[in-house]
Amino acid sequence: WRGGTALRNGRLFGVGDKSRTNMTENGLLHPERVLTLDTMNPNIKRVEYAVRGPIVQRAMQLEKELQEGVKKPFTEVIKANIGDCHAMGQQPITFFRQVLALCSYPELLNDNKFPEDAKDRARRILQACGGGSIGAYSASQGIELVRQDVSRYIVRRDGGVPSNPDNIYLSTGASDAIATMLKLLVSGEGPTRTGVMISIPQYPLYSAALADLGAIQINYYLDESNNWSLAVGELRRALEAARKHCNPRALCVINPGNPTGQVQSRQCIEDVIRFAAEENLFLMADEVYQDNVYAEGCQFHSFKKVLFEMGPKYSEKVELASFHSTSKCYMGECGFRGGYMEVINLDPAVKAQLTKLVSVRLCPPVPGQALLDLVVNPPQPDEPSYSTFMNERTAVLAALAEKARMTEEILNKVPGIRCNPVQGAMYSFPQIQIPHKAIEEAKGQAPDMFYCMTLLDEMGICVVPGSGFGQRDGTYHFRMTILPPTDKLKIFLAKVKEFHQRFTERYS
Amino acid sequence: WRGGTALRNGRLFGVGDKSRTNMTENGLLHPERVLTLDTMNPNIKRVEYAVRGPIVQRAMQLEKELQEGVKKPFTEVIKANIGDCHAMGQQPITFFRQVLALCSYPELLNDNKFPEDAKDRARRILQACGGGSIGAYSASQGIELVRQDVSRYIVRRDGGVPSNPDNIYLSTGASDAIATMLKLLVSGEGPTRTGVMISIPQYPLYSAALADLGAIQINYYLDESNNWSLAVGELRRALEAARKHCNPRALCVINPGNPTGQVQSRQCIEDVIRFAAEENLFLMADEVYQDNVYAEGCQFHSFKKVLFEMGPKYSEKVELASFHSTSKCYMGECGFRGGYMEVINLDPAVKAQLTKLVSVRLCPPVPGQALLDLVVNPPQPDEPSYSTFMNERTAVLAALAEKARMTEEILNKVPGIRCNPVQGAMYSFPQIQIPHKAIEEAKGQAPDMFYCMTLLDEMGICVVPGSGFGQRDGTYHFRMTILPPTDKLKIFLAKVKEFHQRFTERYS
């Protein structure tokens, strides 16, 4: 069906840009299409998502070429572009996968190879599913039992601060819940259009969701010279500038930071909450890395906990949505797309609208809900799977801590690269010096994209340019995960070092 | 934290509607909220989703009351509001669940209780996953292997019409893909705003997605007196009327029909394609019930197949997206949220935008992708699981066919109820006569909502009012699934009959 001519249709575009758009695969002009770059949703064209952008497509192409026997200056592509734990060799938690297998094929409940606690959990989850099957739809907000378990987890985590299962919404990964919450918030046109404050550097889900919604992105800059900390003065500057052209209504914070790896102090969180209260901003706390804290002296404080410890003046006023996921921490189960959000002080009428909105997609994936239930309700000390579970959990987190330390240490030894400690999360976001000649050579391209593309082509190393996350003008960075196995990470960092020296010499 | 007063904050709303919105749980006025009904996204307020609307919330409340021992004129609520197969007692396909258990816990690959073909499938899927784990992200478009298997399935289904895996996008159920495709299509403002043609009655995902996007819904009516068939004359009428106030760009068709249960003839599909070609409309074919065809003389024809059989004049021109899901057919695995769409003649530049857009959500749930792979690549005649698989599949579809027939037969015996045959899908959409006095009694409420609420309260029967799907003015319907087990469905239909007679007498 690729043969024949497409010219029989009289209505043709044939000039300029449109001729490209309307070319068929065999090079003929295509009859007028309904959906073209010119006629599609203009917001979508503005969406960018660097973590899976051109650099990753190039990496996949290189991998294909290597497989086909094409000679390269490297024998494998090491991808550190995305926090994809299992893809980098991290092993699943045995207990979680046992329960998921039992839920998938309940026949196995008769198999004595499975520990009793795994069977108990599976029975408990299945009983909470329609018809006793994870193949049934759940309630749109998520299985009630799982929401109750999430609430209990939050209460334990936050030292007794109460949590209400009615305020828990299970989601398809954290991204889904974040995009949904942003969607609820967006209204107005022109100078009353909703503005949302996001950190720079940011995780590009935020900029992508805001572009999609046609909302106004308000950048506040993290202080690189101070371990990527967040200063209220900078929040205020950004807010005041934004008020001239939009209606700022929400403030997003990522803690521990992505891509920047900082862990916020309790004081900083208090300051942010006070600021949100004073300025009437809806707070969104992305806390998906809450178990990923490595640096000594650092500790994870949830926004919810700090909010309630600040007393009713804040805890009864500030609207907060906080997000968690099954994709990160020690389990790294990205493929299951599990997650939840907790909403605090949300207007009950808006909550009803939120519940209605999520019902349109029927429900989050039930296997992901089951997995989330295990994450928030893991084996207890008196249960048979406890010691294996704890060993596995501890091993993953200890290895990440070691890799965080190693990454910082090795990168900081490279002249022209400077990075902050990876206090938490799974990423380093080093600043790189790019010589003027290289910036010229990059031409239209962002200089750090040029740098990263060259790094990929010459060394088989895949990292994401800082421009995909945002950075202060004139500074350049890349984001790399610390996920490769220790041996591979060492090779990786040695290659980065070698490349940076070579690149700097070449363009000096 | 519910104690204390919320009045300390000076900025208060205190009048009219807003006082409701800003009431705290203990009845005090809440300090000014950022996010209220007045300030939230206005499009979301317009979203409606009857399938999980107030009637279902009431049903859940009644179930709770029954559990708590509250006396009712019934002992159980029978829910026929949603196509949730497993919740209604349908059993999962053994082979599918075996493979999913193996993928979840690959340790089981050493267990000789599992058939070899299930192990082969699991190994094949795991090899296609990052790090050999379904816990890794997949490519945003979906696992390449699964997309290849989907393509092969389509080629077989459509008698050899070619399919390209690059045109397959895996999704989080069909709803996700449909909403994504609609999002790409929406542009313009005022009289150039995108309009999308949908059947009335429709599946409310369409109206909900269009409201969310602020697109214009263009209703075309199916012909109830002619088995809910689709007539091109009606398409033309609707299109011409719509052109006066918007820019109609897409035409959505659901076949087999939801909620109407008709199966379109090949001729009808040809007519629709010709109309789309002439009028330059993007075609969206919702074909999630493609295995659910029961009536003699009816057969499923995919839009893709018919398009290609109409020759290059159409197959090279008409832009088509067709949708499928793991939630329906004989497997009914709603909870896994698996699905795919195939795009035909999509502008390559728009395809690149689509790929970018789906990457923001990272990937569809991988267990759902694995399940989809099994659906499109089930056991073959020479494999050990074949006969069990075929027996299970046949039994489900035969039971549905019998229930389709029974539903039609019993409902049509009730004076004042009239329904078309359930040729396919999983629903009956009978027309009900509602007496004038009942319409008056309903007051502001839609009369069929009043009818269905009364049916629920008096009989414990949960169906969805026709007004949630759309219907010709002055006609009333409800949608019921044919999914309850045969015994229960008989009781169900007997109760509907009894209720309708009683209701009619009461208001005559």
mmCIF file with all atom_site columns, N, CA and C in Angstrom, chain B residues 217-258:
data_model
loop_
_atom_site.group_PDB
_atom_site.id
_atom_site.type_symbol
_atom_site.label_atom_id
_atom_site.label_alt_id
_atom_site.label_comp_id
_atom_site.label_asym_id
_atom_site.label_entity_id
_atom_site.label_seq_id
_atom_site.pdbx_PDB_ins_code
_atom_site.Cartn_x
_atom_site.Cartn_y
_atom_site.Cartn_z
_atom_site.occupancy
_atom_site.B_iso_or_equiv
_atom_site.pdbx_formal_charge
_atom_site.auth_seq_id
_atom_site.auth_comp_id
_atom_site.auth_asym_id
_atom_site.auth_atom_id
_atom_site.pdbx_PDB_model_num
ATOM 1   N N  . GLN B 1 217 ? -17.997 18.870 21.293 1.00 0.00 ? 217 GLN B N  1
ATOM 2   C CA . GLN B 1 217 ? -18.612 17.562 21.065 1.00 0.00 ? 217 GLN B CA 1
ATOM 3   C C  . GLN B 1 217 ? -19.698 17.689 20.006 1.00 0.00 ? 217 GLN B C  1
ATOM 4   N N  . ILE B 1 218 ? -19.593 16.902 18.956 1.00 0.00 ? 218 ILE B N  1
ATOM 5   C CA . ILE B 1 218 ? -20.599 16.901 17.889 1.00 0.00 ? 218 ILE B CA 1
ATOM 6   C C  . ILE B 1 218 ? -21.340 15.578 17.945 1.00 0.00 ? 218 ILE B C  1
ATOM 7   N N  . ASN B 1 219 ? -22.611 15.642 18.223 1.00 0.00 ? 219 ASN B N  1
ATOM 8   C CA . ASN B 1 219 ? -23.399 14.420 18.387 1.00 0.00 ? 219 ASN B CA 1
ATOM 9   C C  . ASN B 1 219 ? -23.960 13.940 17.059 1.00 0.00 ? 219 ASN B C  1
ATOM 10  N N  . TYR B 1 220 ? -23.740 12.674 16.731 1.00 0.00 ? 220 TYR B N  1
ATOM 11  C CA . TYR B 1 220 ? -24.545 12.053 15.683 1.00 0.00 ? 220 TYR B CA 1
ATOM 12  C C  . TYR B 1 220 ? -25.311 10.910 16.330 1.00 0.00 ? 220 TYR B C  1
ATOM 13  N N  . TYR B 1 221 ? -26.558 10.747 15.922 1.00 0.00 ? 221 TYR B N  1
ATOM 14  C CA . TYR B 1 221 ? -27.435 9.795  16.608 1.00 0.00 ? 221 TYR B CA 1
ATOM 15  C C  . TYR B 1 221 ? -27.473 8.453  15.889 1.00 0.00 ? 221 TYR B C  1
ATOM 16  N N  . LEU B 1 222 ? -27.325 7.399  16.655 1.00 0.00 ? 222 LEU B N  1
ATOM 17  C CA . LEU B 1 222 ? -27.539 6.060  16.101 1.00 0.00 ? 222 LEU B CA 1
ATOM 18  C C  . LEU B 1 222 ? -29.039 5.827  15.983 1.00 0.00 ? 222 LEU B C  1
ATOM 19  N N  . ASP B 1 223 ? -29.416 4.966  15.039 1.00 0.00 ? 223 ASP B N  1
ATOM 20  C CA . ASP B 1 223 ? -30.829 4.758  14.726 1.00 0.00 ? 223 ASP B CA 1
ATOM 21  C C  . ASP B 1 223 ? -31.378 3.593  15.556 1.00 0.00 ? 223 ASP B C  1
ATOM 22  N N  . GLU B 1 224 ? -32.037 3.938  16.639 1.00 0.00 ? 224 GLU B N  1
ATOM 23  C CA . GLU B 1 224 ? -32.522 2.897  17.552 1.00 0.00 ? 224 GLU B CA 1
ATOM 24  C C  . GLU B 1 224 ? -33.529 1.969  16.865 1.00 0.00 ? 224 GLU B C  1
ATOM 25  N N  . SER B 1 225 ? -34.338 2.544  15.971 1.00 0.00 ? 225 SER B N  1
ATOM 26  C CA . SER B 1 225 ? -35.379 1.737  15.323 1.00 0.00 ? 225 SER B CA 1
ATOM 27  C C  . SER B 1 225 ? -34.764 0.779  14.306 1.00 0.00 ? 225 SER B C  1
ATOM 28  N N  . ASN B 1 226 ? -33.501 0.954  14.033 1.00 0.00 ? 226 ASN B N  1
ATOM 29  C CA . ASN B 1 226 ? -32.826 0.084  13.068 1.00 0.00 ? 226 ASN B CA 1
ATOM 30  C C  . ASN B 1 226 ? -31.591 -0.539 13.722 1.00 0.00 ? 226 ASN B C  1
ATOM 31  N N  . ASN B 1 227 ? -31.830 -1.125 14.910 1.00 0.00 ? 227 ASN B N  1
ATOM 32  C CA . ASN B 1 227 ? -30.733 -1.824 15.606 1.00 0.00 ? 227 ASN B CA 1
ATOM 33  C C  . ASN B 1 227 ? -29.517 -0.954 15.890 1.00 0.00 ? 227 ASN B C  1
ATOM 34  N N  . TRP B 1 228 ? -29.749 0.274  16.246 1.00 0.00 ? 228 TRP B N  1
ATOM 35  C CA . TRP B 1 228 ? -28.660 1.210  16.563 1.00 0.00 ? 228 TRP B CA 1
ATOM 36  C C  . TRP B 1 228 ? -27.646 1.337  15.422 1.00 0.00 ? 228 TRP B C  1
ATOM 37  N N  . SER B 1 229 ? -28.137 1.290  14.216 1.00 0.00 ? 229 SER B N  1
ATOM 38  C CA . SER B 1 229 ? -27.189 1.393  13.106 1.00 0.00 ? 229 SER B CA 1
ATOM 39  C C  . SER B 1 229 ? -26.806 2.845  12.862 1.00 0.00 ? 229 SER B C  1
ATOM 40  N N  . LEU B 1 230 ? -25.740 3.005  12.110 1.00 0.00 ? 230 LEU B N  1
ATOM 41  C CA . LEU B 1 230 ? -25.159 4.317  11.845 1.00 0.00 ? 230 LEU B CA 1
ATOM 42  C C  . LEU B 1 230 ? -25.457 4.670  10.386 1.00 0.00 ? 230 LEU B C  1
ATOM 43  N N  . ALA B 1 231 ? -26.114 5.794  10.167 1.00 0.00 ? 231 ALA B N  1
ATOM 44  C CA . ALA B 1 231 ? -26.475 6.190  8.803  1.00 0.00 ? 231 ALA B CA 1
ATOM 45  C C  . ALA B 1 231 ? -25.660 7.414  8.389  1.00 0.00 ? 231 ALA B C  1
ATOM 46  N N  . VAL B 1 232 ? -25.128 7.361  7.173  1.00 0.00 ? 232 VAL B N  1
ATOM 47  C CA . VAL B 1 232 ? -24.276 8.458  6.711  1.00 0.00 ? 232 VAL B CA 1
ATOM 48  C C  . VAL B 1 232 ? -25.053 9.773  6.627  1.00 0.00 ? 232 VAL B C  1
ATOM 49  N N  . GLY B 1 233 ? -26.329 9.670  6.308  1.00 0.00 ? 233 GLY B N  1
ATOM 50  C CA . GLY B 1 233 ? -27.143 10.891 6.251  1.00 0.00 ? 233 GLY B CA 1
ATOM 51  C C  . GLY B 1 233 ? -27.119 11.641 7.587  1.00 0.00 ? 233 GLY B C  1
ATOM 52  N N  . GLU B 1 234 ? -27.178 10.902 8.655  1.00 0.00 ? 234 GLU B N  1
ATOM 53  C CA . GLU B 1 234 ? -27.143 11.506 9.988  1.00 0.00 ? 234 GLU B CA 1
ATOM 54  C C  . GLU B 1 234 ? -25.752 12.081 10.285 1.00 0.00 ? 234 GLU B C  1
ATOM 55  N N  . LEU B 1 235 ? -24.706 11.387 9.844  1.00 0.00 ? 235 LEU B N  1
ATOM 56  C CA . LEU B 1 235 ? -23.355 11.940 9.994  1.00 0.00 ? 235 LEU B CA 1
ATOM 57  C C  . LEU B 1 235 ? -23.267 13.287 9.283  1.00 0.00 ? 235 LEU B C  1
ATOM 58  N N  . ARG B 1 236 ? -23.821 13.324 8.072  1.00 0.00 ? 236 ARG B N  1
ATOM 59  C CA . ARG B 1 236 ? -23.742 14.548 7.270  1.00 0.00 ? 236 ARG B CA 1
ATOM 60  C C  . ARG B 1 236 ? -24.509 15.690 7.942  1.00 0.00 ? 236 ARG B C  1
ATOM 61  N N  . ARG B 1 237 ? -25.719 15.360 8.420  1.00 0.00 ? 237 ARG B N  1
ATOM 62  C CA . ARG B 1 237 ? -26.513 16.383 9.112  1.00 0.00 ? 237 ARG B CA 1
ATOM 63  C C  . ARG B 1 237 ? -25.731 16.974 10.283 1.00 0.00 ? 237 ARG B C  1
ATOM 64  N N  . ALA B 1 238 ? -25.168 16.081 11.096 1.00 0.00 ? 238 ALA B N  1
ATOM 65  C CA . ALA B 1 238 ? -24.455 16.536 12.291 1.00 0.00 ? 238 ALA B CA 1
ATOM 66  C C  . ALA B 1 238 ? -23.239 17.368 11.902 1.00 0.00 ? 238 ALA B C  1
ATOM 67  N N  . LEU B 1 239 ? -22.531 16.926 10.880 1.00 0.00 ? 239 LEU B N  1
ATOM 68  C CA . LEU B 1 239 ? -21.319 17.636 10.446 1.00 0.00 ? 239 LEU B CA 1
ATOM 69  C C  . LEU B 1 239 ? -21.655 19.028 9.939  1.00 0.00 ? 239 LEU B C  1
ATOM 70  N N  . GLU B 1 240 ? -22.692 19.107 9.115  1.00 0.00 ? 240 GLU B N  1
ATOM 71  C CA . GLU B 1 240 ? -23.030 20.412 8.521  1.00 0.00 ? 240 GLU B CA 1
ATOM 72  C C  . GLU B 1 240 ? -23.490 21.397 9.590  1.00 0.00 ? 240 GLU B C  1
ATOM 73  N N  . ALA B 1 241 ? -24.266 20.897 10.524 1.00 0.00 ? 241 ALA B N  1
ATOM 74  C CA . ALA B 1 241 ? -24.693 21.776 11.620 1.00 0.00 ? 241 ALA B CA 1
ATOM 75  C C  . ALA B 1 241 ? -23.481 22.261 12.419 1.00 0.00 ? 241 ALA B C  1
ATOM 76  N N  . ALA B 1 242 ? -22.537 21.360 12.657 1.00 0.00 ? 242 ALA B N  1
ATOM 77  C CA . ALA B 1 242 ? -21.385 21.701 13.499 1.00 0.00 ? 242 ALA B CA 1
ATOM 78  C C  . ALA B 1 242 ? -20.449 22.692 12.809 1.00 0.00 ? 242 ALA B C  1
ATOM 79  N N  . ARG B 1 243 ? -20.351 22.604 11.488 1.00 0.00 ? 243 ARG B N  1
ATOM 80  C CA . ARG B 1 243 ? -19.418 23.478 10.751 1.00 0.00 ? 243 ARG B CA 1
ATOM 81  C C  . ARG B 1 243 ? -19.737 24.951 10.939 1.00 0.00 ? 243 ARG B C  1
ATOM 82  N N  . LYS B 1 244 ? -20.960 25.230 11.372 1.00 0.00 ? 244 LYS B N  1
ATOM 83  C CA . LYS B 1 244 ? -21.326 26.631 11.594 1.00 0.00 ? 244 LYS B CA 1
ATOM 84  C C  . LYS B 1 244 ? -20.657 27.227 12.814 1.00 0.00 ? 244 LYS B C  1
ATOM 85  N N  . HIS B 1 245 ? -20.229 26.385 13.746 1.00 0.00 ? 245 HIS B N  1
ATOM 86  C CA . HIS B 1 245 ? -19.662 26.965 14.969 1.00 0.00 ? 245 HIS B CA 1
ATOM 87  C C  . HIS B 1 245 ? -18.331 26.372 15.411 1.00 0.00 ? 245 HIS B C  1
ATOM 88  N N  . CYS B 1 246 ? -17.836 25.358 14.693 1.00 0.00 ? 246 CYS B N  1
ATOM 89  C CA . CYS B 1 246 ? -16.514 24.815 15.071 1.00 0.00 ? 246 CYS B CA 1
ATOM 90  C C  . CYS B 1 246 ? -15.869 24.172 13.852 1.00 0.00 ? 246 CYS B C  1
ATOM 91  N N  . ASN B 1 247 ? -14.706 23.602 14.095 1.00 0.00 ? 247 ASN B N  1
ATOM 92  C CA . ASN B 1 247 ? -13.953 22.975 13.014 1.00 0.00 ? 247 ASN B CA 1
ATOM 93  C C  . ASN B 1 247 ? -13.923 21.463 13.233 1.00 0.00 ? 247 ASN B C  1
ATOM 94  N N  . PRO B 1 248 ? -14.877 20.739 12.657 1.00 0.00 ? 248 PRO B N  1
ATOM 95  C CA . PRO B 1 248 ? -14.945 19.291 12.885 1.00 0.00 ? 248 PRO B CA 1
ATOM 96  C C  . PRO B 1 248 ? -13.739 18.608 12.245 1.00 0.00 ? 248 PRO B C  1
ATOM 97  N N  . ARG B 1 249 ? -13.036 17.829 13.029 1.00 0.00 ? 249 ARG B N  1
ATOM 98  C CA . ARG B 1 249 ? -11.800 17.232 12.519 1.00 0.00 ? 249 ARG B CA 1
ATOM 99  C C  . ARG B 1 249 ? -11.705 15.742 12.741 1.00 0.00 ? 249 ARG B C  1
ATOM 100 N N  . ALA B 1 250 ? -12.542 15.187 13.580 1.00 0.00 ? 250 ALA B N  1
ATOM 101 C CA . ALA B 1 250 ? -12.408 13.756 13.861 1.00 0.00 ? 250 ALA B CA 1
ATOM 102 C C  . ALA B 1 250 ? -13.777 13.125 14.021 1.00 0.00 ? 250 ALA B C  1
ATOM 103 N N  . LEU B 1 251 ? -13.826 11.840 13.711 1.00 0.00 ? 251 LEU B N  1
ATOM 104 C CA . LEU B 1 251 ? -15.062 11.065 13.805 1.00 0.00 ? 251 LEU B CA 1
ATOM 105 C C  . LEU B 1 251 ? -14.753 9.797  14.598 1.00 0.00 ? 251 LEU B C  1
ATOM 106 N N  . CYS B 1 252 ? -15.455 9.625  15.721 1.00 0.00 ? 252 CYS B N  1
ATOM 107 C CA . CYS B 1 252 ? -15.241 8.457  16.576 1.00 0.00 ? 252 CYS B CA 1
ATOM 108 C C  . CYS B 1 252 ? -16.364 7.445  16.369 1.00 0.00 ? 252 CYS B C  1
ATOM 109 N N  . VAL B 1 253 ? -15.975 6.197  16.244 1.00 0.00 ? 253 VAL B N  1
ATOM 110 C CA . VAL B 1 253 ? -16.943 5.119  16.077 1.00 0.00 ? 253 VAL B CA 1
ATOM 111 C C  . VAL B 1 253 ? -16.603 4.026  17.083 1.00 0.00 ? 253 VAL B C  1
ATOM 112 N N  . ILE B 1 254 ? -17.628 3.479  17.722 1.00 0.00 ? 254 ILE B N  1
ATOM 113 C CA . ILE B 1 254 ? -17.417 2.361  18.641 1.00 0.00 ? 254 ILE B CA 1
ATOM 114 C C  . ILE B 1 254 ? -18.082 1.124  18.037 1.00 0.00 ? 254 ILE B C  1
ATOM 115 N N  . ASN B 1 255 ? -17.287 0.119  17.734 1.00 0.00 ? 255 ASN B N  1
ATOM 116 C CA . ASN B 1 255 ? -17.821 -1.087 17.100 1.00 0.00 ? 255 ASN B CA 1
ATOM 117 C C  . ASN B 1 255 ? -17.068 -2.317 17.575 1.00 0.00 ? 255 ASN B C  1
ATOM 118 N N  . PRO B 1 256 ? -17.749 -3.337 18.106 1.00 0.00 ? 256 PRO B N  1
ATOM 119 C CA . PRO B 1 256 ? -19.147 -3.381 18.549 1.00 0.00 ? 256 PRO B CA 1
ATOM 120 C C  . PRO B 1 256 ? -19.473 -2.252 19.532 1.00 0.00 ? 256 PRO B C  1
ATOM 121 N N  . GLY B 1 257 ? -20.758 -1.888 19.540 1.00 0.00 ? 257 GLY B N  1
ATOM 122 C CA . GLY B 1 257 ? -21.169 -0.655 20.195 1.00 0.00 ? 257 GLY B CA 1
ATOM 123 C C  . GLY B 1 257 ? -21.263 -0.722 21.710 1.00 0.00 ? 257 GLY B C  1
ATOM 124 N N  . ASN B 1 258 ? -20.848 0.339  22.323 1.00 0.00 ? 258 ASN B N  1
ATOM 125 C CA . ASN B 1 258 ? -21.010 0.553  23.763 1.00 0.00 ? 258 ASN B CA 1
ATOM 126 C C  . ASN B 1 258 ? -21.670 1.909  23.914 1.00 0.00 ? 258 ASN B C  1
#
